[in-house]
Amino acid sequence: MFVLGSLLCSFAQTSEQLIVFRIIQGLGGGMVAPIGIAMAFQISPPDKRGSIMGILGLPMLLAPILGPVLSGWLIEYVNWHWIFLINLPVGIVAFFMGKKYLPSAKASAKVKLDVVGAILAPIAFASLVYAVHEGGNNGWSDFSTMITLAIGITALLVFIRVELRQKQPLLELRTFRSVEFTRSIILAWVNMMALFGSILLFPLYLQQVKGLSPLDAGLLVIPQAIMSSIGINVGGRLFDKFGPRPVVFMGILSTVCSLFAMTQISVDTSTLVITICLAFLGLGQGLTMMQINTHVLKSAPKDLVSRVTPITTSAQQIVASFGITIITAYLSHQITAVQDIHNLSALSKAFSHTFYIPFGLAVIGLVLSLFLHKPKHE
């Protein structure tokens, strides 16, 4: 489905077609991610899970960082269709490798699809994301904002009620009864919002304020990718040895320092300073992202690990969408307030003010990291 969706995206002629084809992509990718994480976690030796999950998380972390480099080159020298076409050979290889190497499992007749939950979830989350976007652009008193917000909240409340009553729910919300699990997954959400929000702002700032091309802006994130790969491998080993708290705290502290520096940027800020900030951001996220996710899985009841991964993967995608939507809306509002968009000094100020949002989220994450503990059943 992901390969098919990618192929269709490359042929899209309108934004509406692209949205529909991206939904097909999302359905395919949404199936693969939780299954892959659950399998890797279950077959990993308990004392090596941090390192192994770090290896698994490496492409997950590097993809959104290195994406701007490749996409910038394709947009500048080829065309945007190839952003989707490059998925085809990778997806085809993955398909045949999966067919050859993945262990087979017998289907259980007892497992049934939660149809009601599957209908309510996209209605709730899509409505809420859209309402946040419209609220940021048109104001919270706007009619479409109020209607979609009401639909989203209502659908979410009904969804939660349905899931708690289902024997085989779409999302296993009962795991939130664990205090450590709840604390950890909230930290993961906050961290994800700060990460994707900042990843969005950096290339926009480099292109709109510093005047760099998409490719040049993408090349500047390479130090972030390098430090991310170092952080995720070192962080996995430290996680196995010392537990989650010290590793995650140091990682988020690096993120906080990087984002605080970005709140002070101006039109005269050198690209060297931006590159250093990106490097520390990459180090911070390398030390935290998969370590937090591993801790979330360790905090869940052992018999529910395969049921927990859909929560971690889908919820992180949703909260990342929320983070991007909020930051985009705020940035648009700040830029709109700048009467002369060619006034680079005022434009850079709009970006520096917007960076306070991911910075604030990172500070919240830093505080939450102090309360991490090893699961009792570990």
mmCIF file of C-alpha atoms in Angstrom:
data_model
loop_
_atom_site.group_PDB
_atom_site.id
_atom_site.type_symbol
_atom_site.label_atom_id
_atom_site.label_comp_id
_atom_site.label_asym_id
_atom_site.label_seq_id
_atom_site.Cartn_x
_atom_site.Cartn_y
_atom_site.Cartn_z
ATOM 1 C CA MET A 1 0.000 0.000 0.000
ATOM 2 C CA PHE A 2 2.839 2.384 0.785
ATOM 3 C CA VAL A 3 4.559 1.711 -2.546
ATOM 4 C CA LEU A 4 1.265 2.031 -4.412
ATOM 5 C CA GLY A 5 0.458 5.266 -2.577
ATOM 6 C CA SER A 6 3.901 6.663 -3.421
ATOM 7 C CA LEU A 7 3.439 5.845 -7.097
ATOM 8 C CA LEU A 8 0.032 7.497 -7.169
ATOM 9 C CA CYS A 9 1.405 10.598 -5.373
ATOM 10 C CA SER A 10 3.966 11.063 -8.137
ATOM 11 C CA PHE A 11 1.124 11.295 -10.669
ATOM 12 C CA ALA A 12 -1.043 13.682 -8.620
ATOM 13 C CA GLN A 13 -2.278 16.699 -10.583
ATOM 14 C CA THR A 14 -4.134 18.534 -7.822
ATOM 15 C CA SER A 15 -3.686 19.011 -4.079
ATOM 16 C CA GLU A 16 -6.902 17.035 -3.491
ATOM 17 C CA GLN A 17 -5.516 14.042 -5.381
ATOM 18 C CA LEU A 18 -2.247 14.293 -3.449
ATOM 19 C CA ILE A 19 -4.139 14.241 -0.130
ATOM 20 C CA VAL A 20 -6.093 11.107 -1.122
ATOM 21 C CA PHE A 21 -2.956 9.305 -2.296
ATOM 22 C CA ARG A 22 -1.111 10.337 0.873
ATOM 23 C CA ILE A 23 -3.905 8.687 2.869
ATOM 24 C CA ILE A 24 -3.140 5.419 1.059
ATOM 25 C CA GLN A 25 0.535 5.912 1.930
ATOM 26 C CA GLY A 26 -0.360 6.542 5.560
ATOM 27 C CA LEU A 27 -2.528 3.433 5.815
ATOM 28 C CA GLY A 28 0.335 1.271 4.573
ATOM 29 C CA GLY A 29 2.994 2.894 6.702
ATOM 30 C CA GLY A 30 0.686 2.868 9.711
ATOM 31 C CA MET A 31 0.439 -0.930 9.508
ATOM 32 C CA VAL A 32 4.183 -1.504 9.240
ATOM 33 C CA ALA A 33 5.528 0.739 12.023
ATOM 34 C CA PRO A 34 3.838 -0.712 15.152
ATOM 35 C CA ILE A 35 4.342 -4.321 14.035
ATOM 36 C CA GLY A 36 8.036 -3.732 13.353
ATOM 37 C CA ILE A 37 8.647 -2.036 16.697
ATOM 38 C CA ALA A 38 6.745 -4.725 18.635
ATOM 39 C CA MET A 39 8.638 -7.552 16.928
ATOM 40 C CA ALA A 40 12.034 -5.929 17.506
ATOM 41 C CA PHE A 41 11.225 -5.287 21.171
ATOM 42 C CA GLN A 42 9.999 -8.829 21.846
ATOM 43 C CA ILE A 43 12.930 -10.654 20.238
ATOM 44 C CA SER A 44 15.571 -8.384 21.841
ATOM 45 C CA PRO A 45 17.395 -9.609 24.997
ATOM 46 C CA PRO A 46 16.137 -7.501 27.948
ATOM 47 C CA ASP A 47 19.626 -6.197 28.788
ATOM 48 C CA LYS A 48 20.280 -5.143 25.158
ATOM 49 C CA ARG A 49 16.950 -3.575 24.281
ATOM 50 C CA GLY A 50 18.222 -0.011 24.526
ATOM 51 C CA SER A 51 21.003 -0.640 22.000
ATOM 52 C CA ILE A 52 18.840 -2.681 19.611
ATOM 53 C CA MET A 53 15.933 -0.251 19.682
ATOM 54 C CA GLY A 54 18.479 2.512 19.076
ATOM 55 C CA ILE A 55 19.558 0.794 15.864
ATOM 56 C CA LEU A 56 15.893 0.451 14.875
ATOM 57 C CA GLY A 57 15.310 4.123 15.578
ATOM 58 C CA LEU A 58 18.285 5.357 13.555
ATOM 59 C CA PRO A 59 16.491 5.601 10.185
ATOM 60 C CA MET A 60 13.338 6.831 11.931
ATOM 61 C CA LEU A 61 15.306 9.761 13.345
ATOM 62 C CA LEU A 62 17.547 10.449 10.354
ATOM 63 C CA ALA A 63 14.774 10.337 7.739
ATOM 64 C CA PRO A 64 13.080 13.627 8.719
ATOM 65 C CA ILE A 65 16.494 15.253 9.130
ATOM 66 C CA LEU A 66 18.125 14.106 5.883
ATOM 67 C CA GLY A 67 14.852 14.440 3.973
ATOM 68 C CA PRO A 68 15.401 18.166 3.333
ATOM 69 C CA VAL A 69 18.781 17.433 1.705
ATOM 70 C CA LEU A 70 17.413 14.947 -0.802
ATOM 71 C CA SER A 71 14.118 16.751 -1.366
ATOM 72 C CA GLY A 72 15.944 20.068 -1.760
ATOM 73 C CA TRP A 73 18.155 18.577 -4.464
ATOM 74 C CA LEU A 74 15.193 16.973 -6.242
ATOM 75 C CA ILE A 75 13.126 20.166 -6.166
ATOM 76 C CA GLU A 76 16.021 22.304 -7.379
ATOM 77 C CA TYR A 77 17.444 20.038 -10.096
ATOM 78 C CA VAL A 78 14.772 17.453 -10.976
ATOM 79 C CA ASN A 79 11.105 17.869 -9.924
ATOM 80 C CA TRP A 80 8.924 17.232 -6.882
ATOM 81 C CA HIS A 81 7.455 13.990 -8.276
ATOM 82 C CA TRP A 82 10.724 12.209 -7.535
ATOM 83 C CA ILE A 83 10.248 12.820 -3.817
ATOM 84 C CA PHE A 84 7.693 10.017 -4.050
ATOM 85 C CA LEU A 85 9.256 7.930 -6.825
ATOM 86 C CA ILE A 86 12.407 7.265 -4.770
ATOM 87 C CA ASN A 87 10.208 5.256 -2.384
ATOM 88 C CA LEU A 88 9.454 2.659 -5.047
ATOM 89 C CA PRO A 89 12.764 0.723 -5.221
ATOM 90 C CA VAL A 90 13.196 0.883 -1.430
ATOM 91 C CA GLY A 91 9.644 -0.331 -0.860
ATOM 92 C CA ILE A 92 9.927 -3.147 -3.396
ATOM 93 C CA VAL A 93 13.154 -4.423 -1.785
ATOM 94 C CA ALA A 94 11.528 -4.226 1.649
ATOM 95 C CA PHE A 95 8.492 -6.151 0.380
ATOM 96 C CA PHE A 96 10.531 -9.107 -0.877
ATOM 97 C CA MET A 97 12.818 -9.088 2.182
ATOM 98 C CA GLY A 98 9.765 -9.175 4.424
ATOM 99 C CA LYS A 99 8.263 -12.008 2.473
ATOM 100 C CA LYS A 100 11.491 -14.025 2.714
ATOM 101 C CA TYR A 101 12.720 -13.291 6.249
ATOM 102 C CA LEU A 102 9.817 -12.293 8.502
ATOM 103 C CA PRO A 103 8.560 -15.150 10.696
ATOM 104 C CA SER A 104 5.110 -16.463 9.863
ATOM 105 C CA ALA A 105 2.354 -16.453 12.442
ATOM 106 C CA LYS A 106 -0.942 -18.296 12.581
ATOM 107 C CA ALA A 107 -3.996 -16.116 12.360
ATOM 108 C CA SER A 108 -6.183 -16.086 15.441
ATOM 109 C CA ALA A 109 -9.900 -16.475 14.889
ATOM 110 C CA LYS A 110 -10.505 -14.685 18.187
ATOM 111 C CA VAL A 111 -9.046 -11.377 16.991
ATOM 112 C CA LYS A 112 -11.661 -9.013 15.575
ATOM 113 C CA LEU A 113 -11.275 -5.545 14.107
ATOM 114 C CA ASP A 114 -12.668 -2.739 16.228
ATOM 115 C CA VAL A 115 -14.721 -1.209 13.403
ATOM 116 C CA VAL A 116 -16.330 1.517 15.527
ATOM 117 C CA GLY A 117 -12.943 2.620 16.870
ATOM 118 C CA ALA A 118 -11.450 2.557 13.370
ATOM 119 C CA ILE A 119 -14.177 4.968 12.206
ATOM 120 C CA LEU A 120 -14.134 7.284 15.229
ATOM 121 C CA ALA A 121 -10.334 7.680 15.537
ATOM 122 C CA PRO A 122 -9.643 9.395 12.188
ATOM 123 C CA ILE A 123 -12.741 11.574 12.554
ATOM 124 C CA ALA A 124 -11.636 12.732 16.012
ATOM 125 C CA PHE A 125 -7.962 13.357 15.336
ATOM 126 C CA ALA A 126 -8.341 14.811 11.835
ATOM 127 C CA SER A 127 -11.035 17.202 13.080
ATOM 128 C CA LEU A 128 -8.912 18.342 16.015
ATOM 129 C CA VAL A 129 -5.813 18.941 13.867
ATOM 130 C CA TYR A 130 -7.889 20.862 11.326
ATOM 131 C CA ALA A 131 -9.552 22.908 14.076
ATOM 132 C CA VAL A 132 -6.162 23.860 15.549
ATOM 133 C CA HIS A 133 -4.963 24.924 12.092
ATOM 134 C CA GLU A 134 -8.082 26.993 11.385
ATOM 135 C CA GLY A 135 -8.026 28.491 14.869
ATOM 136 C CA GLY A 136 -4.469 29.682 14.362
ATOM 137 C CA ASN A 137 -5.245 31.191 10.965
ATOM 138 C CA ASN A 138 -8.809 32.505 11.287
ATOM 139 C CA GLY A 139 -9.317 32.821 15.030
ATOM 140 C CA TRP A 140 -11.058 30.527 17.510
ATOM 141 C CA SER A 141 -14.400 32.271 17.051
ATOM 142 C CA ASP A 142 -14.470 31.323 13.355
ATOM 143 C CA PHE A 143 -17.491 29.142 12.495
ATOM 144 C CA SER A 144 -15.539 26.355 10.765
ATOM 145 C CA THR A 145 -13.073 26.253 13.662
ATOM 146 C CA MET A 146 -15.824 25.914 16.256
ATOM 147 C CA ILE A 147 -17.716 23.245 14.300
ATOM 148 C CA THR A 148 -14.684 21.043 13.595
ATOM 149 C CA LEU A 149 -13.459 21.487 17.174
ATOM 150 C CA ALA A 150 -16.840 20.385 18.522
ATOM 151 C CA ILE A 151 -16.888 17.389 16.157
ATOM 152 C CA GLY A 152 -13.342 16.438 17.147
ATOM 153 C CA ILE A 153 -13.911 16.659 20.905
ATOM 154 C CA THR A 154 -17.219 14.761 20.699
ATOM 155 C CA ALA A 155 -15.740 12.012 18.516
ATOM 156 C CA LEU A 156 -12.707 11.750 20.827
ATOM 157 C CA LEU A 157 -14.844 11.354 23.970
ATOM 158 C CA VAL A 158 -17.028 8.723 22.281
ATOM 159 C CA PHE A 159 -13.891 6.966 20.985
ATOM 160 C CA ILE A 160 -12.372 6.782 24.489
ATOM 161 C CA ARG A 161 -15.635 5.423 25.916
ATOM 162 C CA VAL A 162 -15.896 2.786 23.175
ATOM 163 C CA GLU A 163 -12.256 1.697 23.510
ATOM 164 C CA LEU A 164 -12.495 1.219 27.287
ATOM 165 C CA ARG A 165 -15.513 -1.052 26.819
ATOM 166 C CA GLN A 166 -14.075 -3.135 23.972
ATOM 167 C CA LYS A 167 -12.450 -6.491 24.729
ATOM 168 C CA GLN A 168 -10.199 -6.046 21.700
ATOM 169 C CA PRO A 169 -9.926 -2.267 21.229
ATOM 170 C CA LEU A 170 -8.220 -0.514 18.356
ATOM 171 C CA LEU A 171 -5.996 1.282 20.910
ATOM 172 C CA GLU A 172 -5.348 -0.327 24.308
ATOM 173 C CA LEU A 173 -6.125 2.697 26.483
ATOM 174 C CA ARG A 174 -6.133 0.603 29.677
ATOM 175 C CA THR A 175 -2.347 0.829 29.721
ATOM 176 C CA PHE A 176 -2.738 4.441 30.860
ATOM 177 C CA ARG A 177 -3.647 3.053 34.286
ATOM 178 C CA SER A 178 0.104 2.613 34.737
ATOM 179 C CA VAL A 179 1.470 5.886 36.117
ATOM 180 C CA GLU A 180 4.963 5.259 34.732
ATOM 181 C CA PHE A 181 3.599 4.426 31.282
ATOM 182 C CA THR A 182 1.430 7.559 31.247
ATOM 183 C CA ARG A 183 4.281 9.780 32.415
ATOM 184 C CA SER A 184 6.631 8.304 29.810
ATOM 185 C CA ILE A 185 4.283 8.552 26.851
ATOM 186 C CA ILE A 186 3.384 12.177 27.675
ATOM 187 C CA LEU A 187 7.122 12.900 27.693
ATOM 188 C CA ALA A 188 7.427 11.136 24.312
ATOM 189 C CA TRP A 189 4.611 13.277 22.894
ATOM 190 C CA VAL A 190 6.091 16.543 24.156
ATOM 191 C CA ASN A 191 9.505 15.577 22.822
ATOM 192 C CA MET A 192 8.057 14.677 19.424
ATOM 193 C CA MET A 193 6.220 17.999 19.125
ATOM 194 C CA ALA A 194 9.401 19.915 19.944
ATOM 195 C CA LEU A 195 11.426 17.852 17.451
ATOM 196 C CA PHE A 196 9.137 18.085 14.444
ATOM 197 C CA GLY A 197 8.271 21.703 15.170
ATOM 198 C CA SER A 198 11.928 22.709 15.141
ATOM 199 C CA ILE A 199 12.718 20.552 12.083
ATOM 200 C CA LEU A 200 10.038 22.528 10.258
ATOM 201 C CA LEU A 201 11.347 25.952 11.298
ATOM 202 C CA PHE A 202 15.056 25.533 10.532
ATOM 203 C CA PRO A 203 14.869 25.090 6.722
ATOM 204 C CA LEU A 204 12.170 27.754 6.425
ATOM 205 C CA TYR A 205 14.360 30.249 8.294
ATOM 206 C CA LEU A 206 17.405 29.391 6.187
ATOM 207 C CA GLN A 207 15.496 29.853 2.934
ATOM 208 C CA GLN A 208 13.280 32.843 3.735
ATOM 209 C CA VAL A 209 15.639 34.880 5.932
ATOM 210 C CA LYS A 210 19.138 33.761 4.940
ATOM 211 C CA GLY A 211 18.165 33.366 1.280
ATOM 212 C CA LEU A 212 19.589 29.848 0.842
ATOM 213 C CA SER A 213 18.362 27.495 -1.853
ATOM 214 C CA PRO A 214 16.415 24.344 -0.805
ATOM 215 C CA LEU A 215 19.526 22.235 -1.426
ATOM 216 C CA ASP A 216 21.894 24.515 0.510
ATOM 217 C CA ALA A 217 19.429 24.680 3.399
ATOM 218 C CA GLY A 218 19.206 20.893 3.366
ATOM 219 C CA LEU A 219 22.988 20.476 3.396
ATOM 220 C CA LEU A 220 23.233 22.479 6.616
ATOM 221 C CA VAL A 221 21.283 19.794 8.488
ATOM 222 C CA ILE A 222 23.974 17.168 7.846
ATOM 223 C CA PRO A 223 25.730 17.930 11.183
ATOM 224 C CA GLN A 224 22.369 17.365 12.875
ATOM 225 C CA ALA A 225 22.117 13.951 11.207
ATOM 226 C CA ILE A 226 25.672 13.030 12.218
ATOM 227 C CA MET A 227 25.126 14.005 15.850
ATOM 228 C CA SER A 228 21.771 12.213 15.870
ATOM 229 C CA SER A 229 23.396 8.958 14.766
ATOM 230 C CA ILE A 230 26.078 9.334 17.430
ATOM 231 C CA GLY A 231 23.524 10.182 20.095
ATOM 232 C CA ILE A 232 21.175 7.326 19.306
ATOM 233 C CA ASN A 233 23.946 4.703 19.434
ATOM 234 C CA VAL A 234 25.644 6.082 22.549
ATOM 235 C CA GLY A 235 22.264 6.704 24.152
ATOM 236 C CA GLY A 236 21.170 3.107 23.619
ATOM 237 C CA ARG A 237 24.234 1.758 25.440
ATOM 238 C CA LEU A 238 23.891 4.278 28.272
ATOM 239 C CA PHE A 239 20.210 3.394 28.578
ATOM 240 C CA ASP A 240 21.059 -0.288 29.065
ATOM 241 C CA LYS A 241 23.651 0.590 31.722
ATOM 242 C CA PHE A 242 22.119 3.500 33.658
ATOM 243 C CA GLY A 243 18.409 3.458 32.866
ATOM 244 C CA PRO A 244 16.300 6.154 31.219
ATOM 245 C CA ARG A 245 16.508 9.193 33.496
ATOM 246 C CA PRO A 246 20.143 10.417 33.097
ATOM 247 C CA VAL A 247 20.252 9.724 29.351
ATOM 248 C CA VAL A 248 16.932 11.389 28.569
ATOM 249 C CA PHE A 249 17.661 14.350 30.854
ATOM 250 C CA MET A 250 21.001 15.092 29.170
ATOM 251 C CA GLY A 251 19.441 14.673 25.733
ATOM 252 C CA ILE A 252 16.568 17.055 26.394
ATOM 253 C CA LEU A 253 18.964 19.519 28.050
ATOM 254 C CA SER A 254 20.936 19.604 24.792
ATOM 255 C CA THR A 255 17.683 20.225 22.902
ATOM 256 C CA VAL A 256 16.667 23.003 25.311
ATOM 257 C CA CYS A 257 19.998 24.805 24.909
ATOM 258 C CA SER A 258 19.824 24.553 21.119
ATOM 259 C CA LEU A 259 16.264 25.869 20.887
ATOM 260 C CA PHE A 260 16.925 28.682 23.380
ATOM 261 C CA ALA A 261 19.777 29.862 21.177
ATOM 262 C CA MET A 262 17.376 29.890 18.237
ATOM 263 C CA THR A 263 14.993 32.188 20.107
ATOM 264 C CA GLN A 264 17.779 34.793 19.972
ATOM 265 C CA ILE A 265 18.427 34.677 16.221
ATOM 266 C CA SER A 266 18.383 37.712 13.972
ATOM 267 C CA VAL A 267 19.037 38.417 10.327
ATOM 268 C CA ASP A 268 22.760 38.748 11.149
ATOM 269 C CA THR A 269 23.068 35.358 12.864
ATOM 270 C CA SER A 270 25.785 33.408 11.094
ATOM 271 C CA THR A 271 25.163 30.045 9.437
ATOM 272 C CA LEU A 272 27.890 28.624 11.701
ATOM 273 C CA VAL A 273 25.774 29.401 14.774
ATOM 274 C CA ILE A 274 22.729 27.836 13.097
ATOM 275 C CA THR A 275 24.764 24.729 12.230
ATOM 276 C CA ILE A 276 25.978 24.389 15.844
ATOM 277 C CA CYS A 277 22.400 24.709 17.078
ATOM 278 C CA LEU A 278 21.317 22.019 14.634
ATOM 279 C CA ALA A 279 24.133 19.740 15.825
ATOM 280 C CA PHE A 280 23.122 20.049 19.483
ATOM 281 C CA LEU A 281 19.483 19.516 18.518
ATOM 282 C CA GLY A 282 20.482 16.341 16.694
ATOM 283 C CA LEU A 283 22.516 15.111 19.657
ATOM 284 C CA GLY A 284 19.609 15.791 21.998
ATOM 285 C CA GLN A 285 17.076 13.966 19.894
ATOM 286 C CA GLY A 286 19.459 11.061 19.317
ATOM 287 C CA LEU A 287 19.816 10.625 23.062
ATOM 288 C CA THR A 288 16.088 10.813 23.729
ATOM 289 C CA MET A 289 13.711 9.642 21.013
ATOM 290 C CA MET A 290 14.169 5.870 20.946
ATOM 291 C CA GLN A 291 15.277 5.746 24.587
ATOM 292 C CA ILE A 292 11.926 7.220 25.634
ATOM 293 C CA ASN A 293 10.054 4.860 23.300
ATOM 294 C CA THR A 294 11.925 1.862 24.692
ATOM 295 C CA HIS A 295 11.093 2.965 28.224
ATOM 296 C CA VAL A 296 7.428 3.332 27.242
ATOM 297 C CA LEU A 297 7.366 -0.281 26.028
ATOM 298 C CA LYS A 298 9.163 -1.483 29.163
ATOM 299 C CA SER A 299 6.622 0.342 31.319
ATOM 300 C CA ALA A 300 3.669 -1.403 29.687
ATOM 301 C CA PRO A 301 2.372 -4.811 30.878
ATOM 302 C CA LYS A 302 4.370 -7.537 29.131
ATOM 303 C CA ASP A 303 1.288 -9.183 27.630
ATOM 304 C CA LEU A 304 0.198 -5.895 26.054
ATOM 305 C CA VAL A 305 3.428 -4.866 24.286
ATOM 306 C CA SER A 306 2.027 -5.694 20.839
ATOM 307 C CA ARG A 307 -1.112 -3.725 21.728
ATOM 308 C CA VAL A 308 0.867 -0.735 23.012
ATOM 309 C CA THR A 309 2.945 -0.051 19.905
ATOM 310 C CA PRO A 310 -0.090 1.183 17.932
ATOM 311 C CA ILE A 311 -0.606 3.775 20.679
ATOM 312 C CA THR A 312 3.016 4.918 20.636
ATOM 313 C CA THR A 313 3.349 5.114 16.848
ATOM 314 C CA SER A 314 -0.059 6.521 15.940
ATOM 315 C CA ALA A 315 -0.203 8.951 18.855
ATOM 316 C CA GLN A 316 3.255 10.318 18.072
ATOM 317 C CA GLN A 317 2.219 10.944 14.474
ATOM 318 C CA ILE A 318 -0.880 12.727 15.714
ATOM 319 C CA VAL A 319 0.913 14.895 18.277
ATOM 320 C CA ALA A 320 3.621 15.677 15.717
ATOM 321 C CA SER A 321 0.842 16.891 13.419
ATOM 322 C CA PHE A 322 -0.530 18.998 16.271
ATOM 323 C CA GLY A 323 2.911 20.468 16.934
ATOM 324 C CA ILE A 324 3.528 21.287 13.272
ATOM 325 C CA THR A 325 0.036 22.753 12.906
ATOM 326 C CA ILE A 326 0.356 24.972 15.980
ATOM 327 C CA ILE A 327 3.828 26.189 15.025
ATOM 328 C CA THR A 328 2.866 26.769 11.376
ATOM 329 C CA ALA A 329 -0.220 28.744 12.381
ATOM 330 C CA TYR A 330 1.755 30.856 14.841
ATOM 331 C CA LEU A 331 4.536 31.493 12.330
ATOM 332 C CA SER A 332 1.962 32.488 9.682
ATOM 333 C CA HIS A 333 0.403 34.878 12.180
ATOM 334 C CA GLN A 334 3.797 36.390 12.983
ATOM 335 C CA ILE A 335 4.711 36.775 9.312
ATOM 336 C CA THR A 336 1.315 38.322 8.524
ATOM 337 C CA ALA A 337 1.985 40.894 11.226
ATOM 338 C CA VAL A 338 5.107 41.915 9.307
ATOM 339 C CA GLN A 339 3.741 44.444 6.848
ATOM 340 C CA ASP A 340 6.782 44.349 4.582
ATOM 341 C CA ILE A 341 7.828 40.723 3.969
ATOM 342 C CA HIS A 342 11.062 42.015 2.418
ATOM 343 C CA ASN A 343 12.063 43.441 5.804
ATOM 344 C CA LEU A 344 14.404 40.592 6.745
ATOM 345 C CA SER A 345 14.982 41.953 10.248
ATOM 346 C CA ALA A 346 11.259 41.790 11.045
ATOM 347 C CA LEU A 347 10.948 38.414 9.307
ATOM 348 C CA SER A 348 13.773 36.919 11.392
ATOM 349 C CA LYS A 349 12.062 38.234 14.511
ATOM 350 C CA ALA A 350 8.924 36.321 13.512
ATOM 351 C CA PHE A 351 10.996 33.123 13.401
ATOM 352 C CA SER A 352 12.780 33.812 16.693
ATOM 353 C CA HIS A 353 9.443 34.358 18.449
ATOM 354 C CA THR A 354 8.054 31.137 16.952
ATOM 355 C CA PHE A 355 11.034 29.154 18.237
ATOM 356 C CA TYR A 356 9.749 29.851 21.762
ATOM 357 C CA ILE A 357 7.023 27.226 21.184
ATOM 358 C CA PRO A 358 9.341 24.190 20.649
ATOM 359 C CA PHE A 359 11.671 25.651 23.298
ATOM 360 C CA GLY A 360 8.801 25.737 25.821
ATOM 361 C CA LEU A 361 7.817 22.166 24.929
ATOM 362 C CA ALA A 362 11.418 21.035 25.423
ATOM 363 C CA VAL A 363 11.526 22.692 28.865
ATOM 364 C CA ILE A 364 8.353 20.793 29.838
ATOM 365 C CA GLY A 365 10.031 17.599 28.635
ATOM 366 C CA LEU A 366 13.134 18.389 30.694
ATOM 367 C CA VAL A 367 11.032 18.652 33.859
ATOM 368 C CA LEU A 368 9.120 15.443 33.069
ATOM 369 C CA SER A 369 12.375 13.535 32.504
ATOM 370 C CA LEU A 370 13.280 14.035 36.184
ATOM 371 C CA PHE A 371 10.379 11.774 37.164
ATOM 372 C CA LEU A 372 11.333 8.756 35.040
ATOM 373 C CA HIS A 373 11.852 5.483 36.944
ATOM 374 C CA LYS A 374 12.704 1.953 35.978
ATOM 375 C CA PRO A 375 9.529 -0.182 35.616
ATOM 376 C CA LYS A 376 8.860 -2.400 38.636
ATOM 377 C CA HIS A 377 8.326 -5.507 36.542
ATOM 378 C CA GLU A 378 11.595 -5.087 34.618
#
